[in-house]
Short mmCIF file of C-alpha atoms (C1' of nucleotides) in Angstrom, two decimals:
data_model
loop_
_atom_site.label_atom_id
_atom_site.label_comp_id
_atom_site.label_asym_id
_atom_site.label_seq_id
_atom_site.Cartn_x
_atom_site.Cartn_y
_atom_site.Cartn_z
CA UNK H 29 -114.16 90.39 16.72
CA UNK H 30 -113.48 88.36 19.10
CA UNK H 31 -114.97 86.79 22.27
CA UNK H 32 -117.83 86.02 24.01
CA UNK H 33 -118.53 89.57 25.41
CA UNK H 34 -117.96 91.32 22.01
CA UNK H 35 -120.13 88.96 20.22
CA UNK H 36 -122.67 89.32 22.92
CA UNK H 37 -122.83 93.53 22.48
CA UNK H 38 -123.58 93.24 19.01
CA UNK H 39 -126.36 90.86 19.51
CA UNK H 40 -127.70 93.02 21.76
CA UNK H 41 -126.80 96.05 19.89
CA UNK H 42 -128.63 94.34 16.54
CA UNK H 43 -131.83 93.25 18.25
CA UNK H 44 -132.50 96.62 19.20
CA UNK H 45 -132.34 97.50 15.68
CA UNK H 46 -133.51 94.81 13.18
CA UNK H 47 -136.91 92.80 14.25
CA UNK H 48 -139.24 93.80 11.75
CA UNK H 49 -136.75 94.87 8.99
CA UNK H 50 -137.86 93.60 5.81
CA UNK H 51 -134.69 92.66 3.53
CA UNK H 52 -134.56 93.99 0.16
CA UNK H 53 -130.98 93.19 -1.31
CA UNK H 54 -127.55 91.40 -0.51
CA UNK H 55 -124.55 92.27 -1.88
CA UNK H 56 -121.44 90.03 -1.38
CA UNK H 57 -118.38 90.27 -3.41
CA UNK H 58 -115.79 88.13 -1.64
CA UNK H 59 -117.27 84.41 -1.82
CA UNK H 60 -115.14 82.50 0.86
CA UNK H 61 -117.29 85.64 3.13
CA UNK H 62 -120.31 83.77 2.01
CA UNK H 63 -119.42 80.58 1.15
CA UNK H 64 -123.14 79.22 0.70
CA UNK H 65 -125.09 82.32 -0.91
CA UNK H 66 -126.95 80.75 -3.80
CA UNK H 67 -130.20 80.50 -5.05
CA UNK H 68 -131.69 80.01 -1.41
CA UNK H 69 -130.76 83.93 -1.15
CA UNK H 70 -133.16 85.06 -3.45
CA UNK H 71 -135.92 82.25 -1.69
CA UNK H 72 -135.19 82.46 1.87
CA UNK H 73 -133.61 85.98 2.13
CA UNK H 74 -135.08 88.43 -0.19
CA UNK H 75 -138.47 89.91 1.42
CA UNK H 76 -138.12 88.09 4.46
CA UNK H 77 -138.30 89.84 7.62
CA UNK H 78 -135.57 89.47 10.78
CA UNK H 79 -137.19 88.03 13.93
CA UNK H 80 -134.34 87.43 16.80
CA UNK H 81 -131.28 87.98 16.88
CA UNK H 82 -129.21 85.34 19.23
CA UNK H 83 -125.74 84.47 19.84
CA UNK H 84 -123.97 80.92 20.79
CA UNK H 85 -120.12 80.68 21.37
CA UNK H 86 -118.85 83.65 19.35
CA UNK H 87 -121.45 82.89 16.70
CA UNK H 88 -124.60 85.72 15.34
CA UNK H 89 -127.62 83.84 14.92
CA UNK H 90 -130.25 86.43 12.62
CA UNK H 91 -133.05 84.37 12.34
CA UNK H 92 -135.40 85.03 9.63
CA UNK H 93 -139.49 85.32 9.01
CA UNK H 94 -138.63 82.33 6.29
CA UNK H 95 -136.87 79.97 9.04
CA UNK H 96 -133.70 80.28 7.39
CA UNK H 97 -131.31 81.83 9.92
CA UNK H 98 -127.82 84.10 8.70
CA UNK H 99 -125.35 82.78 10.86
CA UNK H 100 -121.84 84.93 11.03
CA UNK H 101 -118.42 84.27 12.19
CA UNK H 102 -116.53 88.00 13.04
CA UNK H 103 -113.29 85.62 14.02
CA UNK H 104 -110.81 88.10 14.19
CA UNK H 105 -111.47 91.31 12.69
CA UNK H 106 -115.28 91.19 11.52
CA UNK H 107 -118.09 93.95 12.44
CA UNK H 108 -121.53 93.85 11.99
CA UNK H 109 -122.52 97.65 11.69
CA UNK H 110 -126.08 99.04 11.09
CA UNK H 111 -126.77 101.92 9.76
CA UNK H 112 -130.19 104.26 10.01
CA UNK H 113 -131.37 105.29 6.63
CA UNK H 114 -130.47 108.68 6.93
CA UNK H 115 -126.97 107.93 8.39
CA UNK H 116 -123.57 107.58 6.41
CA UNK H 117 -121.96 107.83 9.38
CA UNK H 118 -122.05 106.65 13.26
CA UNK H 119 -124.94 107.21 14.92
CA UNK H 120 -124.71 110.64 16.76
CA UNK H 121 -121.63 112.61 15.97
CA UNK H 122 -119.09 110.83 13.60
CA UNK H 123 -116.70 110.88 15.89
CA UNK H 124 -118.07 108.76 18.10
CA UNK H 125 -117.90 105.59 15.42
CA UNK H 126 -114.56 104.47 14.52
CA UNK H 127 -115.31 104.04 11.02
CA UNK H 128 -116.67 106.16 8.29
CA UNK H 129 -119.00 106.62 5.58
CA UNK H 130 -119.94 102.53 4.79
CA UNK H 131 -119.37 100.35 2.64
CA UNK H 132 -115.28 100.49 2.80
CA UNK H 133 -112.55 98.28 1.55
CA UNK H 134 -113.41 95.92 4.66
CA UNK H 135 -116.88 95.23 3.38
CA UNK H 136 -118.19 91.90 2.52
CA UNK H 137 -121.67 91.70 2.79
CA UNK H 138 -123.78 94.59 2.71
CA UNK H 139 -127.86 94.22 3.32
CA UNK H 140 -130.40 96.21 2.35
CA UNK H 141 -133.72 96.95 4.34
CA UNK H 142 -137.16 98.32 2.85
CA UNK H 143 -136.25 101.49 4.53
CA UNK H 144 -133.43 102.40 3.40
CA UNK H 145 -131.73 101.44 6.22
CA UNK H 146 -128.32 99.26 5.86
CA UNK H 147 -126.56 96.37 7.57
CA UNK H 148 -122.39 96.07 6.61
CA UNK H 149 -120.39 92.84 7.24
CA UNK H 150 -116.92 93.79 7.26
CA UNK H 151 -114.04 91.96 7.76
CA UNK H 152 -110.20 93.67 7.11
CA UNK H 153 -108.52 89.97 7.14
CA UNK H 154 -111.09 87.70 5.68
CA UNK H 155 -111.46 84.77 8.38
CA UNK H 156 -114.52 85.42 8.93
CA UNK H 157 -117.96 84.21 7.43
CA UNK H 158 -121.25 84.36 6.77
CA UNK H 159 -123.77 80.93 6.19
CA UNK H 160 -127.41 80.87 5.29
CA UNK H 161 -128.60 77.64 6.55
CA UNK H 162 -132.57 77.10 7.57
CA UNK H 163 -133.25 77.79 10.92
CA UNK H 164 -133.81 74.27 12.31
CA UNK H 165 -130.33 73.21 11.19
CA UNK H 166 -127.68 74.66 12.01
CA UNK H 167 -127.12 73.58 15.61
CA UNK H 168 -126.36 70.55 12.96
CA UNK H 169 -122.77 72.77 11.91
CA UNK H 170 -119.90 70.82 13.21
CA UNK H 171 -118.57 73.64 15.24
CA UNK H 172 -122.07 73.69 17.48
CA UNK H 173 -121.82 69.75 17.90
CA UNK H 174 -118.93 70.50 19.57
CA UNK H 175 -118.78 73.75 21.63
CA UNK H 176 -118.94 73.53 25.00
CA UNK H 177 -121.22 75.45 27.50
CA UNK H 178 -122.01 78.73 27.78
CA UNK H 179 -119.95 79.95 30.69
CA UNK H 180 -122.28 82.57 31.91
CA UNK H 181 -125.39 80.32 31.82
CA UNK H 182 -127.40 79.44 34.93
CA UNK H 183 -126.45 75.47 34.66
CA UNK H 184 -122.80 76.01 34.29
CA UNK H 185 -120.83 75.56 37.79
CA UNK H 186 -117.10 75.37 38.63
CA UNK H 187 -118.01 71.65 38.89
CA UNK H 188 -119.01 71.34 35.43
CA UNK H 189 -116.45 73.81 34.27
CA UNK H 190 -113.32 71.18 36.06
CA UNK H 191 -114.68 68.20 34.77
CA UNK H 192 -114.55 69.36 31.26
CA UNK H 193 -111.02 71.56 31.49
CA UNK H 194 -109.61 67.93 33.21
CA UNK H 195 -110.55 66.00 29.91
CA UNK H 196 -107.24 67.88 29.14
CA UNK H 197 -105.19 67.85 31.95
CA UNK H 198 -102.14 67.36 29.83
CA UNK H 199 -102.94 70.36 27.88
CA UNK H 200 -101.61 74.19 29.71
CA UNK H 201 -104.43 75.94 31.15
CA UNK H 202 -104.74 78.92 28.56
CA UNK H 203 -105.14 76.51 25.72
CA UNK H 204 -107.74 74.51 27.91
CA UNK H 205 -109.68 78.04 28.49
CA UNK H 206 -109.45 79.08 24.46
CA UNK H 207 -110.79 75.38 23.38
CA UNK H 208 -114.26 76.02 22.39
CA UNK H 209 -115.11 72.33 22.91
CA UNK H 210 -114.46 72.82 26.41
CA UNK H 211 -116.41 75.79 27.50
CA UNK H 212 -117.78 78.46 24.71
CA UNK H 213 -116.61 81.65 24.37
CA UNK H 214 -113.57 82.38 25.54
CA UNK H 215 -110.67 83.79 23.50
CA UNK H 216 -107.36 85.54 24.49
CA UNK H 217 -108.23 88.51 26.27
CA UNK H 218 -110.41 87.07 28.71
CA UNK H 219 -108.49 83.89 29.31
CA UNK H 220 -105.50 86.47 30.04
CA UNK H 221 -107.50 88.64 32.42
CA UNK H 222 -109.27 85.81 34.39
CA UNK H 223 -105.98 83.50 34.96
CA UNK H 224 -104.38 86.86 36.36
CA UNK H 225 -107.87 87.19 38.77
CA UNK H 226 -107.09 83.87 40.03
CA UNK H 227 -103.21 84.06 40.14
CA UNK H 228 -102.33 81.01 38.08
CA UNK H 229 -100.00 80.87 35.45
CA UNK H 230 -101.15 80.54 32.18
CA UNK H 231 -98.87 77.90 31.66
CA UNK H 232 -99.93 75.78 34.36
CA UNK H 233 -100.37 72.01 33.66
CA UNK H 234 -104.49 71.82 33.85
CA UNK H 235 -104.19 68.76 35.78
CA UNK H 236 -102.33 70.06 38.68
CA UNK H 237 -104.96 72.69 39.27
CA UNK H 238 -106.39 71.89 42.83
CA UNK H 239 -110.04 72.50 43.00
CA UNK H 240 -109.48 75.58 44.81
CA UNK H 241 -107.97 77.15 42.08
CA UNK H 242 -110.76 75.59 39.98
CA UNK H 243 -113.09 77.31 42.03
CA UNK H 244 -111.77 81.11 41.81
CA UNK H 245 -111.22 80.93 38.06
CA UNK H 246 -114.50 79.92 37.44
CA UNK H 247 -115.37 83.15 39.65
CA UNK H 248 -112.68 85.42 37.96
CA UNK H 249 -113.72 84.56 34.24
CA UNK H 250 -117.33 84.38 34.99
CA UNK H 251 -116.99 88.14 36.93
CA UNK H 252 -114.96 89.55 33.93
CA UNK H 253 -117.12 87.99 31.46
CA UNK H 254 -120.09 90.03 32.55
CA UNK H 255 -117.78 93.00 33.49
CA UNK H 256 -116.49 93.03 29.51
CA UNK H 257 -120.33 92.88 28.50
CA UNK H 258 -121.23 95.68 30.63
CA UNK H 259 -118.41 98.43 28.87
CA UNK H 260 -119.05 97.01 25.50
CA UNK H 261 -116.56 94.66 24.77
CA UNK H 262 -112.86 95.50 24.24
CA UNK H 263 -111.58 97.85 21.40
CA UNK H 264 -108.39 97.69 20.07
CA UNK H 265 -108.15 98.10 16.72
CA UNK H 266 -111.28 96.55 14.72
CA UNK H 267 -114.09 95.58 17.07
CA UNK H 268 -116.79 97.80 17.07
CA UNK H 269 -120.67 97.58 18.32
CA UNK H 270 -123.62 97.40 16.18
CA UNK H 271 -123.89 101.19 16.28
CA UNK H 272 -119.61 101.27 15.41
CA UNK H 273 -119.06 102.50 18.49
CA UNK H 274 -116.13 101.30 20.86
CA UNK H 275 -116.57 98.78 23.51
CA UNK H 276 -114.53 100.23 26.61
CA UNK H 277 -113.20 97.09 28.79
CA UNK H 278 -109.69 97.56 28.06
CA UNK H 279 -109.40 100.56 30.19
CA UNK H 280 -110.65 97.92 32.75
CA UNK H 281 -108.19 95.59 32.05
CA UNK H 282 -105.59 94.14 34.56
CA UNK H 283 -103.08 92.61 32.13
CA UNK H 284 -104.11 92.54 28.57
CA UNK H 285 -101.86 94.76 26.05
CA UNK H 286 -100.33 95.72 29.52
CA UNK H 287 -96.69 94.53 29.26
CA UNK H 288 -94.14 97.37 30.93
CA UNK H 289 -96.85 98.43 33.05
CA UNK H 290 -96.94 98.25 36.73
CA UNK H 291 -99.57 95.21 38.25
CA UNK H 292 -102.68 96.36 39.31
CA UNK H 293 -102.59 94.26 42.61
CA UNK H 294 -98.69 94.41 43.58
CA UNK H 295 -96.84 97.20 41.16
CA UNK H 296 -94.66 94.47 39.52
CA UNK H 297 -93.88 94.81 35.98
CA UNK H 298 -96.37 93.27 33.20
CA UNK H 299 -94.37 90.55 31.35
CA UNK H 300 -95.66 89.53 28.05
CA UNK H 301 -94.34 85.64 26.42
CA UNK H 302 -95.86 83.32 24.14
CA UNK H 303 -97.82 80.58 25.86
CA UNK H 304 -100.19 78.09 23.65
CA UNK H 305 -99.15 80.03 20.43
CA UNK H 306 -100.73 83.04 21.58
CA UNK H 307 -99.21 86.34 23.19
CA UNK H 308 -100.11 86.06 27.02
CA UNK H 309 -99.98 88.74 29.25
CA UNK H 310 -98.83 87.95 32.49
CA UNK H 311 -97.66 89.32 36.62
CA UNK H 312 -94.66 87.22 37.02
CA UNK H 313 -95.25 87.91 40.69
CA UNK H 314 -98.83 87.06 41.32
CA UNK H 315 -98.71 84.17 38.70
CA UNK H 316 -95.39 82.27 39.68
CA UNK H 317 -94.74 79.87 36.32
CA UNK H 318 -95.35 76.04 37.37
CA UNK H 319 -93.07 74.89 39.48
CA UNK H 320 -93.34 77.82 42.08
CA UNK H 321 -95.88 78.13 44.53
CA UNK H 322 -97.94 81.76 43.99
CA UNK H 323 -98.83 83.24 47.29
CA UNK H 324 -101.22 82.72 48.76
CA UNK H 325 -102.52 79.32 47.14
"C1'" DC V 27 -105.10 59.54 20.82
"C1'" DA V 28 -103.65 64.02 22.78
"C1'" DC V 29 -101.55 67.87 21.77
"C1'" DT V 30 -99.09 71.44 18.87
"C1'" DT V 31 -98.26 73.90 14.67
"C1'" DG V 32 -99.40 75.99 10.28
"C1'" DA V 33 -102.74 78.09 7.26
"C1'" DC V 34 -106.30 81.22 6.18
"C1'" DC V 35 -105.80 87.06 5.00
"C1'" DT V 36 -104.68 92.09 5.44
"C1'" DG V 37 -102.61 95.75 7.88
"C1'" DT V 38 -99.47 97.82 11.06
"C1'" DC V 39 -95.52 98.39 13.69
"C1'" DC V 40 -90.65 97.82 14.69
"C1'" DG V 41 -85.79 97.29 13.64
"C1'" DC V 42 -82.21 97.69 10.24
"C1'" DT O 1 -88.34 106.45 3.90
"C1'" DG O 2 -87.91 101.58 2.35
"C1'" DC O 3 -88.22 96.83 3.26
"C1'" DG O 4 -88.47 92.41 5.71
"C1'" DG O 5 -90.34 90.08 9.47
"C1'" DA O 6 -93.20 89.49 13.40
"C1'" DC O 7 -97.52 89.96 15.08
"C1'" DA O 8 -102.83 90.74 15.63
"C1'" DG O 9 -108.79 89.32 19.46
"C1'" DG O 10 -110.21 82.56 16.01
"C1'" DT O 11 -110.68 78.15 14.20
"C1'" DC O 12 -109.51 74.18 11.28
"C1'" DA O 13 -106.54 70.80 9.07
"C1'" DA O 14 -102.52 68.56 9.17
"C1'" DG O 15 -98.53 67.25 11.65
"C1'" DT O 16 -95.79 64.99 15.62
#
DNA sequence: CACTTGACCTGTCCGC
DNA sequence: TGCGGACAGGTCAAGT
């Protein structure tokens, strides 16, 4: 699972649920899933008790009574789902979880609480990971070094946000928004959804953005941002919340996985091409390709 | 150096 | 149906 909003409903969804669990076991049978389980498991792990659970980028933080923290990747098809000691399914009715009785064939890393209770790590293509590193550390990984802000924090203006996107103005603007060194967070549905918000083409040199159009895609990805948090995230096939329950934002959605279908804004037909490596979904009225002027800016 | 492409994996969908 | 190929929400390493 993917972006910022996802990552940001589990987190929220986990520390409702696992301050004060005590951890009993850890099961892991894939190894490149937990590249640095070792003896530290048994020290650091076993018995210890979760305090917080925080996010950074599209990074878990579960940070341990022990001051070793569990840090987890989802990448692209990982889920962190908790289950109540008494549940094999969802919580509720199983219908409303999208998966079934747990562990599966997508499990990595299963943990066991002191009350029976169960977290699952699973992950259907195997990019993703999970590191135990202590606690004071691992802003130290390489990949924290180098993310940039958090786009929904308080210090993080459409100032800061065009000085950093210019250090590649040579770059397209949708691989500018999906470079984590630039601003965290951000992955291909929402860089979609907030270039069609501010009606510029995806493949739109960065440096011939005019700080006008700086200024309303700040807005539009920092208003769907918190609009994706507030329905869950975005389902399609393998994200689920903490509870496995589906995240609703793509029935919010303007362009994403909307090619063939009429525009939100002026009924013309959803294109979908291939812009930065990545399928893009795009108006090809409201967001003229570079070159063309779109109305209006 | 700045930028783009392939690799990491499994599963699904689409065309022949 | 079967089978090959393209593609899927992310990030690195290696390439140009």
């Amino acid at each position: 699972m993917p972006e910022l909003p996802e990552v940001e409903t589990v987190r929220s969804g986990l520390q409702r649920l696992l301050p004060g669990q005590q951890i009993k076991a850890v099961h892991f049978d894939w190894p490149k899933s937990f590249p640095n389980a070792n003896a530290d498991v048994n020290a650091f792990v076993i018995s210890a008790k979760v305090t917080e659970v925080k996010r950074r980028a599209k990074v878990l933080l579960i940070e341990l009574s022990t001051n070793y923290s569990l840090v987890v990747h989802l990448k692209m098809t990982g889920q962190m789902v908790y289950r109540g000691s008494r549940e094999r399914f969802g919580a509720g009715h199983p219908n409303d979880s999208l998966i079934g009785e747990l562990p599966d064939k997508s499990t990595r890393v299963t943990i066991d609480f002191s009350d029976g209770s169960q977290l699952f790590f699973n992950d259907q293509r195997k990019f993703g990971w999970v590191r135990l590193l202590p606690t004071p550390e691992v802003m130290n990984l390489d990949f924290f070094k180098k993310v940039g802000p958090e786009p929904l924090s308080a210090e993080f203006t459409w100032q800061i946000m065009r000085d950093r996107m210019l250090r590649r103005k040579g770059s397209n603007i949708k691989a500018v928004l999906l470079d984590q060194t630039v601003l965290a967070g951000v992955g291909n549905i929402y860089a979609d959804e907030s270039l069609w918000g501010a009606k510029i083409h995806p493949s739109t040199l960065t440096g011939s953005l005019t700080d006008k159009q700086f200024k309303t895609l700040y807005k539009e990805l920092t208003t769907v941002l918190r609009l994706a948090i507030e329905k869950g995230g975005s389902t399609d096939k393998n994200y689920v919340t903490a509870e496995g329950k589906r995240g609703s934002y793509l029935s919010f959605a303007k362009v994403f996985r909307r090619e063939k279908l009429p525009c939100p804004r002026c009924d013309t037909t959803i294109e979908k091409l291939r812009v930065a490596g990545r399928g893009t979904h795009v108006c090809p009225f409201c967001q003229k390709a570079p070159g063309k002027v779109a109305p209006g800016a």
